[in-house]
Amino acid sequence: MPRPNTGRTGGSGGVDISNVISKGAGKIKKKVRDIERLLKRDNIPAPVRVENERALKALKFELENANLNNKAKIIATRYHRVRFFEKKKALRRYTKDKKSLDELEKRLKEASEDEEIKNLKKEIKKQKRVLRHSEIDILYIVNFPQLEKYIALYPSENESKEELNEKAKKGAQKTAERRQEIKKEIAEQLDNGTIKITIADILSGNITREKLRVNGAIDDAEVEVADDQNEEEGDDFFE
């Protein structure tokens, strides 16, 4: 999400907007209205008009940014708990799959028979694919687009497809398709090295809040939500 990149517009005679930029959408909206009222006057000197028009443009950008951050906060609050538990589940699966791969590779080093080596290589190749899926699952949870309603990685299966009406079936299909789209995007980012939060970050426990902010994996909104729930959940979301 874009960060405020200005606190003042124009030169030394510019309109100072630094006192409202960091105070949220409400203050920014009020300043926008004040400037718009001023610009409706006919007797404003040209330099003053130009400076206020510049300030208005900057404020509208900041207002959009503030609104997006508010939306992100609402979404983060709503889905923090499900993401927290899904991440724990995904990490357990990844750890199990990684352990299986390590054991296979150890057996390969100790193997001496050609047939055994051949079979182990096949198993290792298969297990690497399994591990990759587990890695993508974790990265999906941590790097999910912050302005979208979170789509659960492990959706509830309490209701069978036969019990769903036609409208619900279409909705479920659309949700499943979007889940796969995001997982595909995550896989592509993993392959080309552009993933924001890596599996190494997660396993090492080096997912600092500042890194999450800078990388855009979550914004101040989600950091605030996580901080509010750390006492209850032991801050595991960032571990």
PDB file of C-alpha atoms in Angstrom:
ATOM      1  CA  MET A   1       0.000   0.000   0.000  1.00  0.00           C
ATOM      2  CA  PRO A   2       1.439   3.449  -0.862  1.00  0.00           C
ATOM      3  CA  ARG A   3       3.103   5.405   1.901  1.00  0.00           C
ATOM      4  CA  PRO A   4       2.701   9.146   2.467  1.00  0.00           C
ATOM      5  CA  ASN A   5       5.494  10.796   0.522  1.00  0.00           C
ATOM      6  CA  THR A   6       4.923  14.416   1.369  1.00  0.00           C
ATOM      7  CA  GLY A   7       4.063  16.603   4.268  1.00  0.00           C
ATOM      8  CA  ARG A   8       4.173  19.924   2.480  1.00  0.00           C
ATOM      9  CA  THR A   9       3.435  21.005  -1.054  1.00  0.00           C
ATOM     10  CA  GLY A  10       5.179  23.632  -3.089  1.00  0.00           C
ATOM     11  CA  GLY A  11       8.167  25.633  -1.938  1.00  0.00           C
ATOM     12  CA  SER A  12       8.562  27.813   1.117  1.00  0.00           C
ATOM     13  CA  GLY A  13       5.158  29.362   0.456  1.00  0.00           C
ATOM     14  CA  GLY A  14       3.429  26.019   0.006  1.00  0.00           C
ATOM     15  CA  VAL A  15       0.340  24.862   1.856  1.00  0.00           C
ATOM     16  CA  ASP A  16       1.349  22.867   4.936  1.00  0.00           C
ATOM     17  CA  ILE A  17      -0.619  19.615   5.108  1.00  0.00           C
ATOM     18  CA  SER A  18       1.761  17.719   7.404  1.00  0.00           C
ATOM     19  CA  ASN A  19      -0.483  18.302  10.405  1.00  0.00           C
ATOM     20  CA  VAL A  20      -3.364  16.284   8.907  1.00  0.00           C
ATOM     21  CA  ILE A  21      -1.706  13.548   6.833  1.00  0.00           C
ATOM     22  CA  SER A  22      -0.977  11.284   9.793  1.00  0.00           C
ATOM     23  CA  LYS A  23      -4.295  11.850  11.566  1.00  0.00           C
ATOM     24  CA  GLY A  24      -6.555   9.620   9.515  1.00  0.00           C
ATOM     25  CA  ALA A  25      -9.260   9.922   6.900  1.00  0.00           C
ATOM     26  CA  GLY A  26     -11.531  12.182   8.962  1.00  0.00           C
ATOM     27  CA  LYS A  27      -8.983  14.981   9.332  1.00  0.00           C
ATOM     28  CA  ILE A  28      -7.919  14.668   5.702  1.00  0.00           C
ATOM     29  CA  LYS A  29     -11.532  14.898   4.495  1.00  0.00           C
ATOM     30  CA  LYS A  30     -12.044  18.076   6.532  1.00  0.00           C
ATOM     31  CA  LYS A  31      -8.912  19.658   5.051  1.00  0.00           C
ATOM     32  CA  VAL A  32     -10.046  18.671   1.539  1.00  0.00           C
ATOM     33  CA  ARG A  33     -13.415  20.365   2.111  1.00  0.00           C
ATOM     34  CA  ASP A  34     -11.721  23.488   3.487  1.00  0.00           C
ATOM     35  CA  ILE A  35      -9.469  23.816   0.446  1.00  0.00           C
ATOM     36  CA  GLU A  36     -12.314  23.102  -1.980  1.00  0.00           C
ATOM     37  CA  ARG A  37     -14.355  25.896  -0.383  1.00  0.00           C
ATOM     38  CA  LEU A  38     -11.390  28.238  -0.653  1.00  0.00           C
ATOM     39  CA  LEU A  39     -10.877  27.422  -4.339  1.00  0.00           C
ATOM     40  CA  LYS A  40     -14.483  28.343  -5.111  1.00  0.00           C
ATOM     41  CA  ARG A  41     -13.697  31.979  -4.374  1.00  0.00           C
ATOM     42  CA  ASP A  42     -13.039  34.235  -7.347  1.00  0.00           C
ATOM     43  CA  ASN A  43     -10.641  36.647  -5.690  1.00  0.00           C
ATOM     44  CA  ILE A  44      -7.831  34.221  -4.809  1.00  0.00           C
ATOM     45  CA  PRO A  45      -4.371  35.309  -6.029  1.00  0.00           C
ATOM     46  CA  ALA A  46      -2.998  32.980  -8.717  1.00  0.00           C
ATOM     47  CA  PRO A  47      -0.010  31.743  -6.655  1.00  0.00           C
ATOM     48  CA  VAL A  48      -2.299  30.900  -3.721  1.00  0.00           C
ATOM     49  CA  ARG A  49      -4.687  29.029  -6.011  1.00  0.00           C
ATOM     50  CA  VAL A  50      -1.851  26.998  -7.529  1.00  0.00           C
ATOM     51  CA  GLU A  51      -0.457  26.042  -4.120  1.00  0.00           C
ATOM     52  CA  ASN A  52      -3.880  25.017  -2.826  1.00  0.00           C
ATOM     53  CA  GLU A  53      -4.621  22.981  -5.946  1.00  0.00           C
ATOM     54  CA  ARG A  54      -1.352  21.121  -5.408  1.00  0.00           C
ATOM     55  CA  ALA A  55      -2.216  20.564  -1.770  1.00  0.00           C
ATOM     56  CA  LEU A  56      -5.679  19.314  -2.724  1.00  0.00           C
ATOM     57  CA  LYS A  57      -4.214  16.790  -5.159  1.00  0.00           C
ATOM     58  CA  ALA A  58      -1.791  15.504  -2.513  1.00  0.00           C
ATOM     59  CA  LEU A  59      -4.539  15.292   0.103  1.00  0.00           C
ATOM     60  CA  LYS A  60      -6.821  13.290  -2.182  1.00  0.00           C
ATOM     61  CA  PHE A  61      -4.006  10.817  -2.721  1.00  0.00           C
ATOM     62  CA  GLU A  62      -3.478  10.548   1.035  1.00  0.00           C
ATOM     63  CA  LEU A  63      -7.227  10.163   1.583  1.00  0.00           C
ATOM     64  CA  GLU A  64      -7.345   7.225  -0.805  1.00  0.00           C
ATOM     65  CA  ASN A  65      -4.399   5.686   1.015  1.00  0.00           C
ATOM     66  CA  ALA A  66      -6.096   6.180   4.395  1.00  0.00           C
ATOM     67  CA  ASN A  67      -9.321   4.605   3.133  1.00  0.00           C
ATOM     68  CA  LEU A  68      -7.418   1.586   1.827  1.00  0.00           C
ATOM     69  CA  ASN A  69      -5.663   1.204   5.156  1.00  0.00           C
ATOM     70  CA  ASN A  70      -8.999   1.347   6.978  1.00  0.00           C
ATOM     71  CA  LYS A  71     -10.332  -1.367   4.687  1.00  0.00           C
ATOM     72  CA  ALA A  72      -7.222  -3.471   5.328  1.00  0.00           C
ATOM     73  CA  LYS A  73      -7.718  -3.082   9.079  1.00  0.00           C
ATOM     74  CA  ILE A  74     -11.320  -4.291   8.882  1.00  0.00           C
ATOM     75  CA  ILE A  75     -10.287  -7.320   6.816  1.00  0.00           C
ATOM     76  CA  ALA A  76      -7.314  -8.073   9.074  1.00  0.00           C
ATOM     77  CA  THR A  77      -9.532  -7.970  12.154  1.00  0.00           C
ATOM     78  CA  ARG A  78     -12.117 -10.268  10.619  1.00  0.00           C
ATOM     79  CA  TYR A  79      -9.715 -12.928   9.363  1.00  0.00           C
ATOM     80  CA  HIS A  80      -6.805 -12.754  11.799  1.00  0.00           C
ATOM     81  CA  ARG A  81      -7.901 -15.772  13.835  1.00  0.00           C
ATOM     82  CA  VAL A  82      -8.547 -18.098  10.896  1.00  0.00           C
ATOM     83  CA  ARG A  83      -5.195 -17.158   9.356  1.00  0.00           C
ATOM     84  CA  PHE A  84      -3.491 -17.734  12.703  1.00  0.00           C
ATOM     85  CA  PHE A  85      -4.785 -21.306  13.019  1.00  0.00           C
ATOM     86  CA  GLU A  86      -4.322 -22.114   9.332  1.00  0.00           C
ATOM     87  CA  LYS A  87      -0.703 -21.003   9.526  1.00  0.00           C
ATOM     88  CA  LYS A  88      -0.083 -23.312  12.491  1.00  0.00           C
ATOM     89  CA  LYS A  89      -1.656 -26.220  10.604  1.00  0.00           C
ATOM     90  CA  ALA A  90       0.296 -25.459   7.417  1.00  0.00           C
ATOM     91  CA  LEU A  91       3.554 -25.225   9.364  1.00  0.00           C
ATOM     92  CA  ARG A  92       2.961 -28.635  10.938  1.00  0.00           C
ATOM     93  CA  ARG A  93       2.407 -30.143   7.501  1.00  0.00           C
ATOM     94  CA  TYR A  94       5.506 -28.449   6.102  1.00  0.00           C
ATOM     95  CA  THR A  95       7.646 -29.656   9.003  1.00  0.00           C
ATOM     96  CA  LYS A  96       6.392 -33.215   8.543  1.00  0.00           C
ATOM     97  CA  ASP A  97       7.011 -33.162   4.782  1.00  0.00           C
ATOM     98  CA  LYS A  98      10.484 -31.636   5.220  1.00  0.00           C
ATOM     99  CA  LYS A  99      11.392 -34.313   7.751  1.00  0.00           C
ATOM    100  CA  SER A 100      10.266 -37.030   5.312  1.00  0.00           C
ATOM    101  CA  LEU A 101      12.429 -35.517   2.571  1.00  0.00           C
ATOM    102  CA  ASP A 102      15.449 -35.279   4.865  1.00  0.00           C
ATOM    103  CA  GLU A 103      15.064 -38.941   5.837  1.00  0.00           C
ATOM    104  CA  LEU A 104      14.860 -40.021   2.191  1.00  0.00           C
ATOM    105  CA  GLU A 105      17.973 -38.028   1.296  1.00  0.00           C
ATOM    106  CA  LYS A 106      19.811 -39.551   4.241  1.00  0.00           C
ATOM    107  CA  ARG A 107      18.833 -43.046   3.089  1.00  0.00           C
ATOM    108  CA  LEU A 108      20.054 -42.204  -0.422  1.00  0.00           C
ATOM    109  CA  LYS A 109      23.485 -41.263   0.894  1.00  0.00           C
ATOM    110  CA  GLU A 110      23.699 -44.575   2.726  1.00  0.00           C
ATOM    111  CA  ALA A 111      22.301 -46.705  -0.125  1.00  0.00           C
ATOM    112  CA  SER A 112      24.636 -48.973  -2.101  1.00  0.00           C
ATOM    113  CA  GLU A 113      22.373 -51.076  -4.311  1.00  0.00           C
ATOM    114  CA  ASP A 114      21.538 -49.635  -7.741  1.00  0.00           C
ATOM    115  CA  GLU A 115      17.862 -50.581  -7.527  1.00  0.00           C
ATOM    116  CA  GLU A 116      17.518 -49.035  -4.082  1.00  0.00           C
ATOM    117  CA  ILE A 117      19.214 -45.827  -5.253  1.00  0.00           C
ATOM    118  CA  LYS A 118      16.910 -45.640  -8.266  1.00  0.00           C
ATOM    119  CA  ASN A 119      13.784 -46.073  -6.131  1.00  0.00           C
ATOM    120  CA  LEU A 120      14.946 -43.568  -3.540  1.00  0.00           C
ATOM    121  CA  LYS A 121      15.594 -40.954  -6.221  1.00  0.00           C
ATOM    122  CA  LYS A 122      12.030 -41.413  -7.455  1.00  0.00           C
ATOM    123  CA  GLU A 123      10.668 -41.060  -3.925  1.00  0.00           C
ATOM    124  CA  ILE A 124      12.760 -37.943  -3.334  1.00  0.00           C
ATOM    125  CA  LYS A 125      11.501 -36.346  -6.530  1.00  0.00           C
ATOM    126  CA  LYS A 126       7.922 -37.052  -5.479  1.00  0.00           C
ATOM    127  CA  GLN A 127       8.499 -35.808  -1.922  1.00  0.00           C
ATOM    128  CA  LYS A 128      10.008 -32.552  -3.211  1.00  0.00           C
ATOM    129  CA  ARG A 129       6.753 -31.881  -5.059  1.00  0.00           C
ATOM    130  CA  VAL A 130       4.813 -32.579  -1.861  1.00  0.00           C
ATOM    131  CA  LEU A 131       7.073 -30.218   0.092  1.00  0.00           C
ATOM    132  CA  ARG A 132       6.667 -27.496  -2.519  1.00  0.00           C
ATOM    133  CA  HIS A 133       2.874 -27.669  -2.130  1.00  0.00           C
ATOM    134  CA  SER A 134       3.287 -27.354   1.640  1.00  0.00           C
ATOM    135  CA  GLU A 135       5.572 -24.354   1.200  1.00  0.00           C
ATOM    136  CA  ILE A 136       3.118 -22.629  -1.132  1.00  0.00           C
ATOM    137  CA  ASP A 137       0.331 -23.211   1.395  1.00  0.00           C
ATOM    138  CA  ILE A 138       2.245 -21.331   4.107  1.00  0.00           C
ATOM    139  CA  LEU A 139       3.228 -18.531   1.752  1.00  0.00           C
ATOM    140  CA  TYR A 140      -0.395 -18.244   0.618  1.00  0.00           C
ATOM    141  CA  ILE A 141      -1.502 -17.555   4.191  1.00  0.00           C
ATOM    142  CA  VAL A 142       1.206 -15.005   4.989  1.00  0.00           C
ATOM    143  CA  ASN A 143       1.241 -13.226   1.608  1.00  0.00           C
ATOM    144  CA  PHE A 144      -2.497 -13.239   0.878  1.00  0.00           C
ATOM    145  CA  PRO A 145      -3.622  -9.913  -0.717  1.00  0.00           C
ATOM    146  CA  GLN A 146      -4.463  -7.682   2.227  1.00  0.00           C
ATOM    147  CA  LEU A 147      -7.338  -5.846   0.533  1.00  0.00           C
ATOM    148  CA  GLU A 148      -9.220  -9.047  -0.331  1.00  0.00           C
ATOM    149  CA  LYS A 149     -11.464 -11.051   1.962  1.00  0.00           C
ATOM    150  CA  TYR A 150      -9.324 -13.973   3.079  1.00  0.00           C
ATOM    151  CA  ILE A 151     -10.171 -17.253   1.357  1.00  0.00           C
ATOM    152  CA  ALA A 152      -9.527 -20.108   3.769  1.00  0.00           C
ATOM    153  CA  LEU A 153      -6.870 -22.554   2.697  1.00  0.00           C
ATOM    154  CA  TYR A 154      -8.672 -25.343   4.544  1.00  0.00           C
ATOM    155  CA  PRO A 155     -12.383 -24.553   4.041  1.00  0.00           C
ATOM    156  CA  SER A 156     -14.993 -26.205   6.214  1.00  0.00           C
ATOM    157  CA  GLU A 157     -16.399 -29.425   4.811  1.00  0.00           C
ATOM    158  CA  ASN A 158     -19.381 -29.624   7.152  1.00  0.00           C
ATOM    159  CA  GLU A 159     -21.795 -29.140   4.286  1.00  0.00           C
ATOM    160  CA  SER A 160     -21.624 -31.520   1.338  1.00  0.00           C
ATOM    161  CA  LYS A 161     -21.853 -30.228  -2.224  1.00  0.00           C
ATOM    162  CA  GLU A 162     -25.137 -32.087  -2.656  1.00  0.00           C
ATOM    163  CA  GLU A 163     -26.712 -29.979   0.105  1.00  0.00           C
ATOM    164  CA  LEU A 164     -25.762 -26.675  -1.544  1.00  0.00           C
ATOM    165  CA  ASN A 165     -28.238 -24.875  -3.771  1.00  0.00           C
ATOM    166  CA  GLU A 166     -27.232 -23.790  -7.257  1.00  0.00           C
ATOM    167  CA  LYS A 167     -26.290 -20.253  -6.204  1.00  0.00           C
ATOM    168  CA  ALA A 168     -24.156 -21.523  -3.332  1.00  0.00           C
ATOM    169  CA  LYS A 169     -22.439 -24.031  -5.617  1.00  0.00           C
ATOM    170  CA  LYS A 170     -21.494 -21.272  -8.050  1.00  0.00           C
ATOM    171  CA  GLY A 171     -20.187 -19.150  -5.181  1.00  0.00           C
ATOM    172  CA  ALA A 172     -18.132 -22.035  -3.828  1.00  0.00           C
ATOM    173  CA  GLN A 173     -16.716 -22.721  -7.282  1.00  0.00           C
ATOM    174  CA  LYS A 174     -15.780 -19.069  -7.764  1.00  0.00           C
ATOM    175  CA  THR A 175     -14.081 -19.022  -4.362  1.00  0.00           C
ATOM    176  CA  ALA A 176     -12.151 -22.203  -5.153  1.00  0.00           C
ATOM    177  CA  GLU A 177     -11.025 -20.752  -8.479  1.00  0.00           C
ATOM    178  CA  ARG A 178      -9.786 -17.563  -6.807  1.00  0.00           C
ATOM    179  CA  ARG A 179      -7.929 -19.619  -4.200  1.00  0.00           C
ATOM    180  CA  GLN A 180      -6.130 -21.473  -6.961  1.00  0.00           C
ATOM    181  CA  GLU A 181      -5.357 -18.227  -8.800  1.00  0.00           C
ATOM    182  CA  ILE A 182      -3.684 -16.783  -5.728  1.00  0.00           C
ATOM    183  CA  LYS A 183      -1.757 -20.003  -5.081  1.00  0.00           C
ATOM    184  CA  LYS A 184      -0.557 -19.893  -8.689  1.00  0.00           C
ATOM    185  CA  GLU A 185       0.557 -16.275  -8.236  1.00  0.00           C
ATOM    186  CA  ILE A 186       2.388 -17.241  -5.043  1.00  0.00           C
ATOM    187  CA  ALA A 187       4.116 -20.117  -6.856  1.00  0.00           C
ATOM    188  CA  GLU A 188       5.231 -17.774  -9.644  1.00  0.00           C
ATOM    189  CA  GLN A 189       6.569 -15.249  -7.128  1.00  0.00           C
ATOM    190  CA  LEU A 190       8.404 -18.064  -5.360  1.00  0.00           C
ATOM    191  CA  ASP A 191      10.006 -19.181  -8.620  1.00  0.00           C
ATOM    192  CA  ASN A 192      11.086 -15.723  -9.767  1.00  0.00           C
ATOM    193  CA  GLY A 193      12.269 -14.576  -6.349  1.00  0.00           C
ATOM    194  CA  THR A 194       9.717 -11.809  -5.803  1.00  0.00           C
ATOM    195  CA  ILE A 195       7.796 -13.367  -2.919  1.00  0.00           C
ATOM    196  CA  LYS A 196       7.424 -10.794  -0.137  1.00  0.00           C
ATOM    197  CA  ILE A 197       7.721 -13.091   2.869  1.00  0.00           C
ATOM    198  CA  THR A 198       9.734 -16.259   2.249  1.00  0.00           C
ATOM    199  CA  ILE A 199       9.632 -19.637   3.945  1.00  0.00           C
ATOM    200  CA  ALA A 200      13.112 -18.869   5.320  1.00  0.00           C
ATOM    201  CA  ASP A 201      11.737 -15.722   6.972  1.00  0.00           C
ATOM    202  CA  ILE A 202       8.951 -17.734   8.575  1.00  0.00           C
ATOM    203  CA  LEU A 203      11.087 -20.643   9.793  1.00  0.00           C
ATOM    204  CA  SER A 204      13.830 -18.383  11.149  1.00  0.00           C
ATOM    205  CA  GLY A 205      11.352 -16.236  13.054  1.00  0.00           C
ATOM    206  CA  ASN A 206      12.694 -13.117  11.365  1.00  0.00           C
ATOM    207  CA  ILE A 207       9.326 -11.776  10.192  1.00  0.00           C
ATOM    208  CA  THR A 208       9.570  -8.463  11.975  1.00  0.00           C
ATOM    209  CA  ARG A 209       6.655  -6.076  11.842  1.00  0.00           C
ATOM    210  CA  GLU A 210       8.841  -3.527  10.061  1.00  0.00           C
ATOM    211  CA  LYS A 211       9.710  -6.039   7.342  1.00  0.00           C
ATOM    212  CA  LEU A 212       6.045  -6.882   6.902  1.00  0.00           C
ATOM    213  CA  ARG A 213       5.263  -3.197   6.490  1.00  0.00           C
ATOM    214  CA  VAL A 214       8.091  -2.545   4.040  1.00  0.00           C
ATOM    215  CA  ASN A 215       7.343  -5.616   1.944  1.00  0.00           C
ATOM    216  CA  GLY A 216       3.631  -4.915   1.923  1.00  0.00           C
ATOM    217  CA  ALA A 217       2.679  -8.392   3.119  1.00  0.00           C
ATOM    218  CA  ILE A 218       0.654  -6.668   5.792  1.00  0.00           C
ATOM    219  CA  ASP A 219       0.208  -3.001   6.607  1.00  0.00           C
ATOM    220  CA  ASP A 220      -0.020  -1.013   9.834  1.00  0.00           C
ATOM    221  CA  ALA A 221      -3.634  -2.145  10.017  1.00  0.00           C
ATOM    222  CA  GLU A 222      -2.813  -5.815  10.399  1.00  0.00           C
ATOM    223  CA  VAL A 223       0.125  -5.097  12.675  1.00  0.00           C
ATOM    224  CA  GLU A 224      -2.270  -3.230  14.958  1.00  0.00           C
ATOM    225  CA  VAL A 225      -4.719  -6.141  14.928  1.00  0.00           C
ATOM    226  CA  ALA A 226      -1.945  -8.621  15.685  1.00  0.00           C
ATOM    227  CA  ASP A 227      -0.663  -6.449  18.532  1.00  0.00           C
ATOM    228  CA  ASP A 228      -4.145  -6.379  20.060  1.00  0.00           C
ATOM    229  CA  GLN A 229      -4.253 -10.199  20.117  1.00  0.00           C
ATOM    230  CA  ASN A 230      -0.641 -11.023  21.017  1.00  0.00           C
ATOM    231  CA  GLU A 231      -1.352 -11.550  24.696  1.00  0.00           C
ATOM    232  CA  GLU A 232      -3.948 -14.202  23.875  1.00  0.00           C
ATOM    233  CA  GLU A 233      -2.080 -15.932  21.042  1.00  0.00           C
ATOM    234  CA  GLY A 234       1.533 -15.548  22.083  1.00  0.00           C
ATOM    235  CA  ASP A 235       2.443 -13.524  18.984  1.00  0.00           C
ATOM    236  CA  ASP A 236       2.728 -16.766  16.979  1.00  0.00           C
ATOM    237  CA  PHE A 237       1.510 -15.076  13.813  1.00  0.00           C
ATOM    238  CA  PHE A 238       4.947 -13.484  13.494  1.00  0.00           C
ATOM    239  CA  GLU A 239       6.941 -16.553  14.450  1.00  0.00           C
TER     240      GLU A 239
END
